[in-house]
Amino acid sequence: MRHFFLAFIVFLAWSVFAIWYFTSDATSAIASFFKAEEKEIGMQIDSLAIKKRQDSIADRKLAIFDSISREKNLEINTARLYAFNEKNEVLFIFDTIYLKKNKDSVFYKFLDKDYIQEIAKYLKTNKNKSLSIHSEYSAGEDFTTPNLGQKRGQFIQNKLLEAGVNRKFISIKSVIKELTFNERNEYYGGITFQIETLSKEKLEALEKSRTISRTIYPIFTFSTIYANKELKDFAIELRAIMEDYPEKKVQIIGHTDNIGSSIDNYEMGLKYAKQVRRYLINTEKLDKDRLKASSMGQENPIDVNTTAEGRNKNRRIEFLIE
C-alpha cells in the first residue's frame, strides 16, 4: 500500500509538471503567433502610411506643377528671347521676355540666366561680333518719337552699355507688327537678337566713323526743361560713347518751333541746350570740357510748324558727337 501511495505521488507530480510545461509552451507559442501577426499588421500599416505619404507628396507636386502651369500659361511657355547668328543658328535662348502696351521698357520673368550679362560677356569676349536688337511695336500703341520699337531697343541697349559693351557694336531695328496684348496688356516675345561676325573692312569702318547724331525730347516748359526718362536713359548711352571715343566732343544743340521771333527762339534754344549741359555735368558727372551748348533756334525744323504735333517734333535737343 505504501509503494502504491508513493507511486501515486510521483504520478501526480509528473502530471502537474506536464500540465505546467504544456501550458507555458502553448502560451509562448500563442504569444509568438500574436506578436508575429501584430508585426505583420504593423508592417502593413506602415506600408499603407508610407504609400499614403508618397501619394500625398505626389499630389502636392502635381498641384504645384499645375499651379505653375496655370501661372505661366501657354503664352509664357512659348515666349523666348532668341539670339541668332548670321546663319540663323540659335546661339542663346532665354526665358521669358515680354512687352507691355504703350511702355518703352522690356520685362522678363522666369529667367534662369541674366540675358544682359550673358550677351554682354559674349560680345566682350568676341571682339569681332556685333549685335542687332530687333524690337517690335504695334500700330495700335501710342504714337511716340522715336517709336516704341526704337525705345524698347534703346532700353536693352542701355542695359548692355551699363554692362560694359561698346556702343558701336550695337544697333537697333524697330519692327512694326500686329501685337495681340492679353487682358493685362502684356505681349510675350517681341524681342530678338541678331549677332553678326564683322569683316575686317566693317571693323575698320566702325573705327573710322566720325559723327554720331542723336535727338531727344526732354520735357520743355516756357523757361526750363525737366530731365525725363528719355534724357536720363540717353545720358547712360552718352557716357558709354564718350568712354569709347575719348577724342570726341559733344555738341548740344537746342531747336525750337517758329512761334515768336527768330531772335527769341534762338535764345530759347540756347537756354534749353545750356540746361541740358548743366544737367549732364552736375547730375551725370560728365566731362564739362567735352560738352558744348549751342542753338539753331527755329532754323532747322524737321516737321511743319502749322500743327501742334509738328511743333512738338521741332522742339528738341540734338546731340552731335564728333
PDB file of C-alpha atoms in Angstrom:
ATOM      1  CA  MET A   1       0.000   0.000   0.000  1.00  0.00           C
ATOM      2  CA  ARG A   2       2.840   2.288   0.893  1.00  0.00           C
ATOM      3  CA  HIS A   3       4.505   1.707  -2.506  1.00  0.00           C
ATOM      4  CA  PHE A   4       1.223   2.378  -4.255  1.00  0.00           C
ATOM      5  CA  PHE A   5       0.830   5.678  -2.446  1.00  0.00           C
ATOM      6  CA  LEU A   6       4.408   6.710  -3.331  1.00  0.00           C
ATOM      7  CA  ALA A   7       3.856   5.840  -6.999  1.00  0.00           C
ATOM      8  CA  PHE A   8       0.647   7.876  -6.990  1.00  0.00           C
ATOM      9  CA  ILE A   9       2.501  10.885  -5.555  1.00  0.00           C
ATOM     10  CA  VAL A  10       5.166  10.647  -8.284  1.00  0.00           C
ATOM     11  CA  PHE A  11       2.449  10.348 -10.951  1.00  0.00           C
ATOM     12  CA  LEU A  12       0.697  13.484  -9.678  1.00  0.00           C
ATOM     13  CA  ALA A  13       3.982  15.407  -9.659  1.00  0.00           C
ATOM     14  CA  TRP A  14       4.743  14.482 -13.250  1.00  0.00           C
ATOM     15  CA  SER A  15       1.183  15.309 -14.267  1.00  0.00           C
ATOM     16  CA  VAL A  16       1.406  18.765 -12.709  1.00  0.00           C
ATOM     17  CA  PHE A  17       4.795  19.317 -14.368  1.00  0.00           C
ATOM     18  CA  ALA A  18       3.474  18.174 -17.742  1.00  0.00           C
ATOM     19  CA  ILE A  19       0.409  20.400 -17.465  1.00  0.00           C
ATOM     20  CA  TRP A  20       2.615  23.397 -16.493  1.00  0.00           C
ATOM     21  CA  TYR A  21       5.072  22.739 -19.313  1.00  0.00           C
ATOM     22  CA  PHE A  22       2.369  22.387 -21.961  1.00  0.00           C
ATOM     23  CA  THR A  23       0.533  25.463 -20.738  1.00  0.00           C
ATOM     24  CA  SER A  24       3.730  27.571 -20.705  1.00  0.00           C
ATOM     25  CA  ASP A  25       4.789  26.389 -24.184  1.00  0.00           C
ATOM     26  CA  ALA A  26       1.350  26.999 -25.633  1.00  0.00           C
ATOM     27  CA  THR A  27       1.208  30.452 -24.089  1.00  0.00           C
ATOM     28  CA  SER A  28       4.616  31.246 -25.549  1.00  0.00           C
ATOM     29  CA  ALA A  29       3.569  29.924 -28.934  1.00  0.00           C
ATOM     30  CA  ILE A  30       0.342  31.877 -28.822  1.00  0.00           C
ATOM     31  CA  ALA A  31       2.224  34.977 -27.742  1.00  0.00           C
ATOM     32  CA  SER A  32       4.743  34.492 -30.541  1.00  0.00           C
ATOM     33  CA  PHE A  33       1.926  33.963 -33.014  1.00  0.00           C
ATOM     34  CA  PHE A  34       0.118  37.112 -31.987  1.00  0.00           C
ATOM     35  CA  LYS A  35       3.394  39.031 -31.906  1.00  0.00           C
ATOM     36  CA  ALA A  36       4.180  37.897 -35.456  1.00  0.00           C
ATOM     37  CA  GLU A  37       0.674  38.772 -36.546  1.00  0.00           C
ATOM     38  CA  GLU A  38       0.971  42.140 -34.856  1.00  0.00           C
ATOM     39  CA  LYS A  39       4.322  42.759 -36.562  1.00  0.00           C
ATOM     40  CA  GLU A  40       2.903  41.809 -39.948  1.00  0.00           C
ATOM     41  CA  ILE A  41      -0.134  44.008 -39.386  1.00  0.00           C
ATOM     42  CA  GLY A  42       2.166  46.801 -38.217  1.00  0.00           C
ATOM     43  CA  MET A  43       4.274  46.428 -41.334  1.00  0.00           C
ATOM     44  CA  GLN A  44       1.143  46.546 -43.437  1.00  0.00           C
ATOM     45  CA  ILE A  45       0.003  49.672 -41.593  1.00  0.00           C
ATOM     46  CA  ASP A  46       3.441  51.263 -42.016  1.00  0.00           C
ATOM     47  CA  SER A  47       3.411  50.333 -45.697  1.00  0.00           C
ATOM     48  CA  LEU A  48      -0.014  51.884 -46.111  1.00  0.00           C
ATOM     49  CA  ALA A  49       1.133  55.004 -44.245  1.00  0.00           C
ATOM     50  CA  ILE A  50       4.237  55.324 -46.443  1.00  0.00           C
ATOM     51  CA  LYS A  51       2.160  54.856 -49.578  1.00  0.00           C
ATOM     52  CA  LYS A  52      -0.303  57.444 -48.312  1.00  0.00           C
ATOM     53  CA  ARG A  53       2.543  59.895 -47.669  1.00  0.00           C
ATOM     54  CA  GLN A  54       4.006  59.186 -51.112  1.00  0.00           C
ATOM     55  CA  ASP A  55       0.619  59.705 -52.715  1.00  0.00           C
ATOM     56  CA  SER A  56       0.238  62.928 -50.743  1.00  0.00           C
ATOM     57  CA  ILE A  57       3.669  64.173 -51.891  1.00  0.00           C
ATOM     58  CA  ALA A  58       2.866  63.213 -55.476  1.00  0.00           C
ATOM     59  CA  ASP A  59      -0.446  65.041 -55.216  1.00  0.00           C
ATOM     60  CA  ARG A  60       1.302  68.124 -53.845  1.00  0.00           C
ATOM     61  CA  LYS A  61       3.910  68.009 -56.629  1.00  0.00           C
ATOM     62  CA  LEU A  62       1.163  67.695 -59.222  1.00  0.00           C
ATOM     63  CA  ALA A  63      -0.712  70.569 -57.624  1.00  0.00           C
ATOM     64  CA  ILE A  64       2.429  72.722 -57.638  1.00  0.00           C
ATOM     65  CA  PHE A  65       3.123  71.808 -61.275  1.00  0.00           C
ATOM     66  CA  ASP A  66      -0.460  72.624 -62.221  1.00  0.00           C
ATOM     67  CA  SER A  67      -0.214  75.900 -60.321  1.00  0.00           C
ATOM     68  CA  ILE A  68       2.990  76.854 -62.146  1.00  0.00           C
ATOM     69  CA  SER A  69       1.480  75.817 -65.468  1.00  0.00           C
ATOM     70  CA  ARG A  70      -1.575  77.930 -64.802  1.00  0.00           C
ATOM     71  CA  GLU A  71       0.563  80.851 -63.674  1.00  0.00           C
ATOM     72  CA  LYS A  72       2.850  80.726 -66.696  1.00  0.00           C
ATOM     73  CA  ASN A  73       0.095  79.756 -69.154  1.00  0.00           C
ATOM     74  CA  LEU A  74       0.704  78.860 -72.780  1.00  0.00           C
ATOM     75  CA  GLU A  75       1.928  82.320 -73.742  1.00  0.00           C
ATOM     76  CA  ILE A  76       4.751  82.316 -71.231  1.00  0.00           C
ATOM     77  CA  ASN A  77       5.753  78.748 -72.034  1.00  0.00           C
ATOM     78  CA  THR A  78       6.244  79.675 -75.683  1.00  0.00           C
ATOM     79  CA  ALA A  79       7.803  83.111 -75.171  1.00  0.00           C
ATOM     80  CA  ARG A  80      11.517  83.038 -75.756  1.00  0.00           C
ATOM     81  CA  LEU A  81      14.275  85.531 -76.343  1.00  0.00           C
ATOM     82  CA  TYR A  82      16.450  84.118 -79.117  1.00  0.00           C
ATOM     83  CA  ALA A  83      19.887  85.215 -80.257  1.00  0.00           C
ATOM     84  CA  PHE A  84      20.728  84.072 -83.803  1.00  0.00           C
ATOM     85  CA  ASN A  85      23.958  84.221 -85.766  1.00  0.00           C
ATOM     86  CA  GLU A  86      24.238  85.232 -89.433  1.00  0.00           C
ATOM     87  CA  LYS A  87      23.336  81.665 -90.468  1.00  0.00           C
ATOM     88  CA  ASN A  88      20.139  81.889 -88.387  1.00  0.00           C
ATOM     89  CA  GLU A  89      21.542  79.320 -85.992  1.00  0.00           C
ATOM     90  CA  VAL A  90      20.438  79.744 -82.386  1.00  0.00           C
ATOM     91  CA  LEU A  91      23.264  80.925 -80.127  1.00  0.00           C
ATOM     92  CA  PHE A  92      21.233  81.690 -76.998  1.00  0.00           C
ATOM     93  CA  ILE A  93      17.716  81.045 -75.715  1.00  0.00           C
ATOM     94  CA  PHE A  94      16.369  82.885 -72.673  1.00  0.00           C
ATOM     95  CA  ASP A  95      13.029  82.648 -70.820  1.00  0.00           C
ATOM     96  CA  THR A  96      10.813  84.707 -70.674  1.00  0.00           C
ATOM     97  CA  ILE A  97      10.595  88.202 -72.162  1.00  0.00           C
ATOM     98  CA  TYR A  98       7.520  90.350 -72.705  1.00  0.00           C
ATOM     99  CA  LEU A  99       6.313  93.829 -73.596  1.00  0.00           C
ATOM    100  CA  LYS A 100       3.629  95.988 -72.024  1.00  0.00           C
ATOM    101  CA  LYS A 101       1.304  98.049 -74.145  1.00  0.00           C
ATOM    102  CA  ASN A 102       2.435 101.670 -74.535  1.00  0.00           C
ATOM    103  CA  LYS A 103       5.511 101.060 -72.331  1.00  0.00           C
ATOM    104  CA  ASP A 104       9.047 101.574 -73.612  1.00  0.00           C
ATOM    105  CA  SER A 105      10.649  99.172 -71.121  1.00  0.00           C
ATOM    106  CA  VAL A 106      11.203  95.452 -71.698  1.00  0.00           C
ATOM    107  CA  PHE A 107      10.202  92.993 -68.983  1.00  0.00           C
ATOM    108  CA  TYR A 108      11.172  89.417 -68.164  1.00  0.00           C
ATOM    109  CA  LYS A 109      10.465  86.685 -65.636  1.00  0.00           C
ATOM    110  CA  PHE A 110      11.239  83.003 -65.068  1.00  0.00           C
ATOM    111  CA  LEU A 111      14.706  83.629 -66.495  1.00  0.00           C
ATOM    112  CA  ASP A 112      17.288  81.056 -65.442  1.00  0.00           C
ATOM    113  CA  LYS A 113      20.041  83.438 -66.520  1.00  0.00           C
ATOM    114  CA  ASP A 114      20.503  87.177 -66.764  1.00  0.00           C
ATOM    115  CA  TYR A 115      20.334  87.649 -70.522  1.00  0.00           C
ATOM    116  CA  ILE A 116      22.033  91.049 -70.374  1.00  0.00           C
ATOM    117  CA  GLN A 117      25.092  89.658 -68.610  1.00  0.00           C
ATOM    118  CA  GLU A 118      25.266  86.615 -70.905  1.00  0.00           C
ATOM    119  CA  ILE A 119      25.101  88.672 -74.111  1.00  0.00           C
ATOM    120  CA  ALA A 120      27.492  91.298 -72.730  1.00  0.00           C
ATOM    121  CA  LYS A 121      30.010  88.602 -71.799  1.00  0.00           C
ATOM    122  CA  TYR A 122      29.761  87.090 -75.286  1.00  0.00           C
ATOM    123  CA  LEU A 123      30.251  90.429 -77.079  1.00  0.00           C
ATOM    124  CA  LYS A 124      33.160  91.479 -74.884  1.00  0.00           C
ATOM    125  CA  THR A 125      34.852  88.114 -75.404  1.00  0.00           C
ATOM    126  CA  ASN A 126      34.261  88.072 -79.178  1.00  0.00           C
ATOM    127  CA  LYS A 127      35.594  91.435 -80.351  1.00  0.00           C
ATOM    128  CA  ASN A 128      34.552  90.864 -83.979  1.00  0.00           C
ATOM    129  CA  LYS A 129      30.853  90.416 -83.192  1.00  0.00           C
ATOM    130  CA  SER A 130      28.071  92.983 -83.428  1.00  0.00           C
ATOM    131  CA  LEU A 131      24.535  92.850 -82.065  1.00  0.00           C
ATOM    132  CA  SER A 132      21.348  93.993 -83.777  1.00  0.00           C
ATOM    133  CA  ILE A 133      18.353  94.325 -81.443  1.00  0.00           C
ATOM    134  CA  HIS A 134      15.100  93.629 -83.306  1.00  0.00           C
ATOM    135  CA  SER A 135      12.365  95.271 -81.263  1.00  0.00           C
ATOM    136  CA  GLU A 136       8.662  95.099 -82.084  1.00  0.00           C
ATOM    137  CA  TYR A 137       5.857  97.601 -81.624  1.00  0.00           C
ATOM    138  CA  SER A 138       2.257  97.851 -82.783  1.00  0.00           C
ATOM    139  CA  ALA A 139       0.374 100.482 -84.753  1.00  0.00           C
ATOM    140  CA  GLY A 140      -2.288 100.206 -82.051  1.00  0.00           C
ATOM    141  CA  GLU A 141       0.058 101.587 -79.396  1.00  0.00           C
ATOM    142  CA  ASP A 142       0.655 105.230 -78.523  1.00  0.00           C
ATOM    143  CA  PHE A 143       2.460 107.309 -81.115  1.00  0.00           C
ATOM    144  CA  THR A 144       5.862 108.432 -79.851  1.00  0.00           C
ATOM    145  CA  THR A 145       9.020 109.907 -81.340  1.00  0.00           C
ATOM    146  CA  PRO A 146      11.054 107.814 -81.731  1.00  0.00           C
ATOM    147  CA  ASN A 147       8.592 104.919 -81.951  1.00  0.00           C
ATOM    148  CA  LEU A 148       8.148 102.387 -79.151  1.00  0.00           C
ATOM    149  CA  GLY A 149      10.116  99.766 -81.064  1.00  0.00           C
ATOM    150  CA  GLN A 150      13.143 102.048 -81.110  1.00  0.00           C
ATOM    151  CA  LYS A 151      12.668 102.974 -77.456  1.00  0.00           C
ATOM    152  CA  ARG A 152      12.397  99.349 -76.365  1.00  0.00           C
ATOM    153  CA  GLY A 153      15.579  98.615 -78.258  1.00  0.00           C
ATOM    154  CA  GLN A 154      17.260 101.566 -76.550  1.00  0.00           C
ATOM    155  CA  PHE A 155      16.147 100.203 -73.174  1.00  0.00           C
ATOM    156  CA  ILE A 156      18.051  96.964 -73.839  1.00  0.00           C
ATOM    157  CA  GLN A 157      20.951  98.852 -75.405  1.00  0.00           C
ATOM    158  CA  ASN A 158      21.382 100.952 -72.269  1.00  0.00           C
ATOM    159  CA  LYS A 159      21.440  97.816 -70.126  1.00  0.00           C
ATOM    160  CA  LEU A 160      24.203  96.423 -72.325  1.00  0.00           C
ATOM    161  CA  LEU A 161      26.118  99.699 -72.146  1.00  0.00           C
ATOM    162  CA  GLU A 162      25.934  99.560 -68.359  1.00  0.00           C
ATOM    163  CA  ALA A 163      27.337  96.015 -68.587  1.00  0.00           C
ATOM    164  CA  GLY A 164      30.356  97.344 -70.477  1.00  0.00           C
ATOM    165  CA  VAL A 165      29.511  96.626 -74.128  1.00  0.00           C
ATOM    166  CA  ASN A 166      30.954  99.076 -76.669  1.00  0.00           C
ATOM    167  CA  ARG A 167      28.115 101.084 -78.168  1.00  0.00           C
ATOM    168  CA  LYS A 168      29.478 100.977 -81.714  1.00  0.00           C
ATOM    169  CA  PHE A 169      28.818  97.221 -81.805  1.00  0.00           C
ATOM    170  CA  ILE A 170      25.094  97.628 -81.052  1.00  0.00           C
ATOM    171  CA  SER A 171      22.346  98.624 -83.484  1.00  0.00           C
ATOM    172  CA  ILE A 172      18.563  98.744 -83.177  1.00  0.00           C
ATOM    173  CA  LYS A 173      15.969  97.725 -85.734  1.00  0.00           C
ATOM    174  CA  SER A 174      12.364  98.584 -84.858  1.00  0.00           C
ATOM    175  CA  VAL A 175       9.763  96.259 -86.381  1.00  0.00           C
ATOM    176  CA  ILE A 176       6.104  97.269 -86.686  1.00  0.00           C
ATOM    177  CA  LYS A 177       3.857  94.271 -86.215  1.00  0.00           C
ATOM    178  CA  GLU A 178       0.310  93.451 -85.149  1.00  0.00           C
ATOM    179  CA  LEU A 179       0.794  92.599 -81.468  1.00  0.00           C
ATOM    180  CA  THR A 180      -2.064  90.941 -79.580  1.00  0.00           C
ATOM    181  CA  PHE A 181      -1.857  92.051 -75.955  1.00  0.00           C
ATOM    182  CA  ASN A 182      -3.591  89.970 -73.268  1.00  0.00           C
ATOM    183  CA  GLU A 183      -6.034  91.242 -70.631  1.00  0.00           C
ATOM    184  CA  ARG A 184      -3.054  92.511 -68.582  1.00  0.00           C
ATOM    185  CA  ASN A 185      -1.773  94.478 -71.613  1.00  0.00           C
ATOM    186  CA  GLU A 186       1.188  92.082 -71.945  1.00  0.00           C
ATOM    187  CA  TYR A 187       2.664  90.597 -75.094  1.00  0.00           C
ATOM    188  CA  TYR A 188       5.104  87.723 -74.681  1.00  0.00           C
ATOM    189  CA  GLY A 189       8.085  87.796 -77.020  1.00  0.00           C
ATOM    190  CA  GLY A 190       8.673  90.823 -79.238  1.00  0.00           C
ATOM    191  CA  ILE A 191      12.473  90.977 -78.967  1.00  0.00           C
ATOM    192  CA  THR A 192      15.095  89.021 -80.911  1.00  0.00           C
ATOM    193  CA  PHE A 193      18.867  89.387 -81.162  1.00  0.00           C
ATOM    194  CA  GLN A 194      20.871  89.018 -84.363  1.00  0.00           C
ATOM    195  CA  ILE A 195      24.605  88.540 -83.837  1.00  0.00           C
ATOM    196  CA  GLU A 196      26.871  89.111 -86.821  1.00  0.00           C
ATOM    197  CA  THR A 197      30.539  88.375 -87.398  1.00  0.00           C
ATOM    198  CA  LEU A 198      32.128  91.575 -88.688  1.00  0.00           C
ATOM    199  CA  SER A 199      34.555  91.505 -91.562  1.00  0.00           C
ATOM    200  CA  LYS A 200      37.877  93.293 -91.312  1.00  0.00           C
ATOM    201  CA  GLU A 201      36.506  96.057 -93.560  1.00  0.00           C
ATOM    202  CA  LYS A 202      33.463  96.624 -91.339  1.00  0.00           C
ATOM    203  CA  LEU A 203      35.619  96.741 -88.239  1.00  0.00           C
ATOM    204  CA  GLU A 204      37.837  99.359 -89.858  1.00  0.00           C
ATOM    205  CA  ALA A 205      34.782 101.350 -90.960  1.00  0.00           C
ATOM    206  CA  LEU A 206      33.462 101.370 -87.402  1.00  0.00           C
ATOM    207  CA  GLU A 207      36.767 102.634 -86.119  1.00  0.00           C
ATOM    208  CA  LYS A 208      36.793 105.443 -88.712  1.00  0.00           C
ATOM    209  CA  SER A 209      33.172 106.525 -88.173  1.00  0.00           C
ATOM    210  CA  ARG A 210      33.216 110.228 -87.308  1.00  0.00           C
ATOM    211  CA  THR A 211      29.905 111.805 -86.339  1.00  0.00           C
ATOM    212  CA  ILE A 212      27.245 110.275 -84.105  1.00  0.00           C
ATOM    213  CA  SER A 213      23.906 112.074 -84.021  1.00  0.00           C
ATOM    214  CA  ARG A 214      21.059 111.684 -81.511  1.00  0.00           C
ATOM    215  CA  THR A 215      17.833 113.587 -80.935  1.00  0.00           C
ATOM    216  CA  ILE A 216      15.899 113.546 -77.672  1.00  0.00           C
ATOM    217  CA  TYR A 217      12.797 115.251 -76.319  1.00  0.00           C
ATOM    218  CA  PRO A 218      13.070 116.404 -72.703  1.00  0.00           C
ATOM    219  CA  ILE A 219      10.028 117.945 -71.033  1.00  0.00           C
ATOM    220  CA  PHE A 220      10.042 121.591 -72.119  1.00  0.00           C
ATOM    221  CA  THR A 221       8.371 124.462 -70.275  1.00  0.00           C
ATOM    222  CA  PHE A 222       8.496 128.162 -71.117  1.00  0.00           C
ATOM    223  CA  SER A 223      11.639 128.745 -69.078  1.00  0.00           C
ATOM    224  CA  THR A 224      13.270 125.395 -68.368  1.00  0.00           C
ATOM    225  CA  ILE A 225      13.432 121.685 -69.105  1.00  0.00           C
ATOM    226  CA  TYR A 226      12.956 118.655 -66.881  1.00  0.00           C
ATOM    227  CA  ALA A 227      15.149 115.570 -67.057  1.00  0.00           C
ATOM    228  CA  ASN A 228      12.658 112.911 -68.073  1.00  0.00           C
ATOM    229  CA  LYS A 229      13.349 109.199 -68.556  1.00  0.00           C
ATOM    230  CA  GLU A 230      14.436 109.738 -72.169  1.00  0.00           C
ATOM    231  CA  LEU A 231      17.150 112.202 -71.168  1.00  0.00           C
ATOM    232  CA  LYS A 232      18.294 110.042 -68.252  1.00  0.00           C
ATOM    233  CA  ASP A 233      18.493 106.961 -70.464  1.00  0.00           C
ATOM    234  CA  PHE A 234      20.412 108.848 -73.129  1.00  0.00           C
ATOM    235  CA  ALA A 235      22.892 110.028 -70.511  1.00  0.00           C
ATOM    236  CA  ILE A 236      23.842 106.367 -69.972  1.00  0.00           C
ATOM    237  CA  GLU A 237      24.433 105.942 -73.697  1.00  0.00           C
ATOM    238  CA  LEU A 238      26.339 109.217 -73.943  1.00  0.00           C
ATOM    239  CA  ARG A 239      28.647 108.222 -71.108  1.00  0.00           C
ATOM    240  CA  ALA A 240      29.494 104.991 -72.944  1.00  0.00           C
ATOM    241  CA  ILE A 241      30.113 106.871 -76.208  1.00  0.00           C
ATOM    242  CA  MET A 242      32.444 109.323 -74.501  1.00  0.00           C
ATOM    243  CA  GLU A 243      34.357 106.457 -72.914  1.00  0.00           C
ATOM    244  CA  ASP A 244      34.619 104.599 -76.228  1.00  0.00           C
ATOM    245  CA  TYR A 245      35.697 107.740 -78.126  1.00  0.00           C
ATOM    246  CA  PRO A 246      37.862 109.761 -75.713  1.00  0.00           C
ATOM    247  CA  GLU A 247      38.932 112.094 -78.521  1.00  0.00           C
ATOM    248  CA  LYS A 248      35.383 113.137 -79.455  1.00  0.00           C
ATOM    249  CA  LYS A 249      33.458 116.145 -78.162  1.00  0.00           C
ATOM    250  CA  VAL A 250      29.719 116.644 -77.825  1.00  0.00           C
ATOM    251  CA  GLN A 251      27.653 119.486 -79.253  1.00  0.00           C
ATOM    252  CA  ILE A 252      24.294 120.003 -77.541  1.00  0.00           C
ATOM    253  CA  ILE A 253      22.037 121.924 -79.929  1.00  0.00           C
ATOM    254  CA  GLY A 254      18.695 123.423 -78.926  1.00  0.00           C
ATOM    255  CA  HIS A 255      15.884 123.589 -81.537  1.00  0.00           C
ATOM    256  CA  THR A 256      12.509 125.347 -81.330  1.00  0.00           C
ATOM    257  CA  ASP A 257       9.352 125.855 -83.343  1.00  0.00           C
ATOM    258  CA  ASN A 258       8.713 129.176 -85.139  1.00  0.00           C
ATOM    259  CA  ILE A 259       6.249 130.670 -82.684  1.00  0.00           C
ATOM    260  CA  GLY A 260       7.602 134.115 -81.753  1.00  0.00           C
ATOM    261  CA  SER A 261      10.589 135.940 -83.198  1.00  0.00           C
ATOM    262  CA  SER A 262      13.637 134.188 -84.564  1.00  0.00           C
ATOM    263  CA  ILE A 263      15.852 136.003 -82.020  1.00  0.00           C
ATOM    264  CA  ASP A 264      13.699 134.843 -79.109  1.00  0.00           C
ATOM    265  CA  ASN A 265      13.675 131.312 -80.455  1.00  0.00           C
ATOM    266  CA  TYR A 266      17.453 131.314 -80.824  1.00  0.00           C
ATOM    267  CA  GLU A 267      17.840 132.413 -77.208  1.00  0.00           C
ATOM    268  CA  MET A 268      15.249 129.870 -76.065  1.00  0.00           C
ATOM    269  CA  GLY A 269      17.064 127.053 -77.887  1.00  0.00           C
ATOM    270  CA  LEU A 270      20.363 128.123 -76.332  1.00  0.00           C
ATOM    271  CA  LYS A 271      18.795 128.223 -72.875  1.00  0.00           C
ATOM    272  CA  TYR A 272      17.470 124.680 -73.292  1.00  0.00           C
ATOM    273  CA  ALA A 273      20.849 123.421 -74.538  1.00  0.00           C
ATOM    274  CA  LYS A 274      22.666 125.024 -71.596  1.00  0.00           C
ATOM    275  CA  GLN A 275      20.233 123.455 -69.138  1.00  0.00           C
ATOM    276  CA  VAL A 276      20.814 120.019 -70.646  1.00  0.00           C
ATOM    277  CA  ARG A 277      24.572 120.587 -70.464  1.00  0.00           C
ATOM    278  CA  ARG A 278      24.270 121.643 -66.831  1.00  0.00           C
ATOM    279  CA  TYR A 279      22.280 118.516 -66.030  1.00  0.00           C
ATOM    280  CA  LEU A 280      24.871 116.270 -67.693  1.00  0.00           C
ATOM    281  CA  ILE A 281      27.707 117.929 -65.771  1.00  0.00           C
ATOM    282  CA  ASN A 282      26.103 118.298 -62.336  1.00  0.00           C
ATOM    283  CA  THR A 283      23.962 115.169 -62.172  1.00  0.00           C
ATOM    284  CA  GLU A 284      25.581 112.706 -64.574  1.00  0.00           C
ATOM    285  CA  LYS A 285      29.141 113.920 -63.822  1.00  0.00           C
ATOM    286  CA  LEU A 286      30.230 114.056 -67.467  1.00  0.00           C
ATOM    287  CA  ASP A 287      33.345 115.955 -68.509  1.00  0.00           C
ATOM    288  CA  LYS A 288      32.347 119.617 -68.920  1.00  0.00           C
ATOM    289  CA  ASP A 289      35.288 120.322 -71.229  1.00  0.00           C
ATOM    290  CA  ARG A 290      33.836 117.953 -73.820  1.00  0.00           C
ATOM    291  CA  LEU A 291      30.284 119.366 -73.734  1.00  0.00           C
ATOM    292  CA  LYS A 292      29.341 122.489 -75.706  1.00  0.00           C
ATOM    293  CA  ALA A 293      25.890 124.128 -75.841  1.00  0.00           C
ATOM    294  CA  SER A 294      24.621 125.947 -78.941  1.00  0.00           C
ATOM    295  CA  SER A 295      21.345 126.826 -80.673  1.00  0.00           C
ATOM    296  CA  MET A 296      19.735 126.621 -84.084  1.00  0.00           C
ATOM    297  CA  GLY A 297      16.516 128.215 -82.871  1.00  0.00           C
ATOM    298  CA  GLN A 298      13.773 127.784 -85.467  1.00  0.00           C
ATOM    299  CA  GLU A 299      16.139 127.457 -88.433  1.00  0.00           C
ATOM    300  CA  ASN A 300      16.262 123.685 -88.822  1.00  0.00           C
ATOM    301  CA  PRO A 301      12.747 122.206 -88.435  1.00  0.00           C
ATOM    302  CA  ILE A 302      12.169 118.502 -89.020  1.00  0.00           C
ATOM    303  CA  ASP A 303       8.400 118.899 -89.385  1.00  0.00           C
ATOM    304  CA  VAL A 304       5.811 121.542 -90.197  1.00  0.00           C
ATOM    305  CA  ASN A 305       5.071 124.290 -87.681  1.00  0.00           C
ATOM    306  CA  THR A 306       1.406 124.551 -88.676  1.00  0.00           C
ATOM    307  CA  THR A 307       0.254 121.735 -86.364  1.00  0.00           C
ATOM    308  CA  ALA A 308       0.756 121.087 -82.666  1.00  0.00           C
ATOM    309  CA  GLU A 309       2.276 117.710 -83.471  1.00  0.00           C
ATOM    310  CA  GLY A 310       4.773 119.234 -85.881  1.00  0.00           C
ATOM    311  CA  ARG A 311       5.782 121.960 -83.437  1.00  0.00           C
ATOM    312  CA  ASN A 312       6.322 119.343 -80.715  1.00  0.00           C
ATOM    313  CA  LYS A 313       8.702 117.471 -83.016  1.00  0.00           C
ATOM    314  CA  ASN A 314      10.638 120.639 -83.806  1.00  0.00           C
ATOM    315  CA  ARG A 315      11.198 121.466 -80.117  1.00  0.00           C
ATOM    316  CA  ARG A 316      14.070 119.125 -79.432  1.00  0.00           C
ATOM    317  CA  ILE A 317      17.663 118.694 -78.289  1.00  0.00           C
ATOM    318  CA  GLU A 318      20.154 117.360 -80.811  1.00  0.00           C
ATOM    319  CA  PHE A 319      23.476 115.792 -79.883  1.00  0.00           C
ATOM    320  CA  LEU A 320      26.374 115.691 -82.321  1.00  0.00           C
ATOM    321  CA  ILE A 321      29.348 113.649 -81.174  1.00  0.00           C
ATOM    322  CA  GLU A 322      32.342 114.305 -83.417  1.00  0.00           C
TER     323      GLU A 322
END
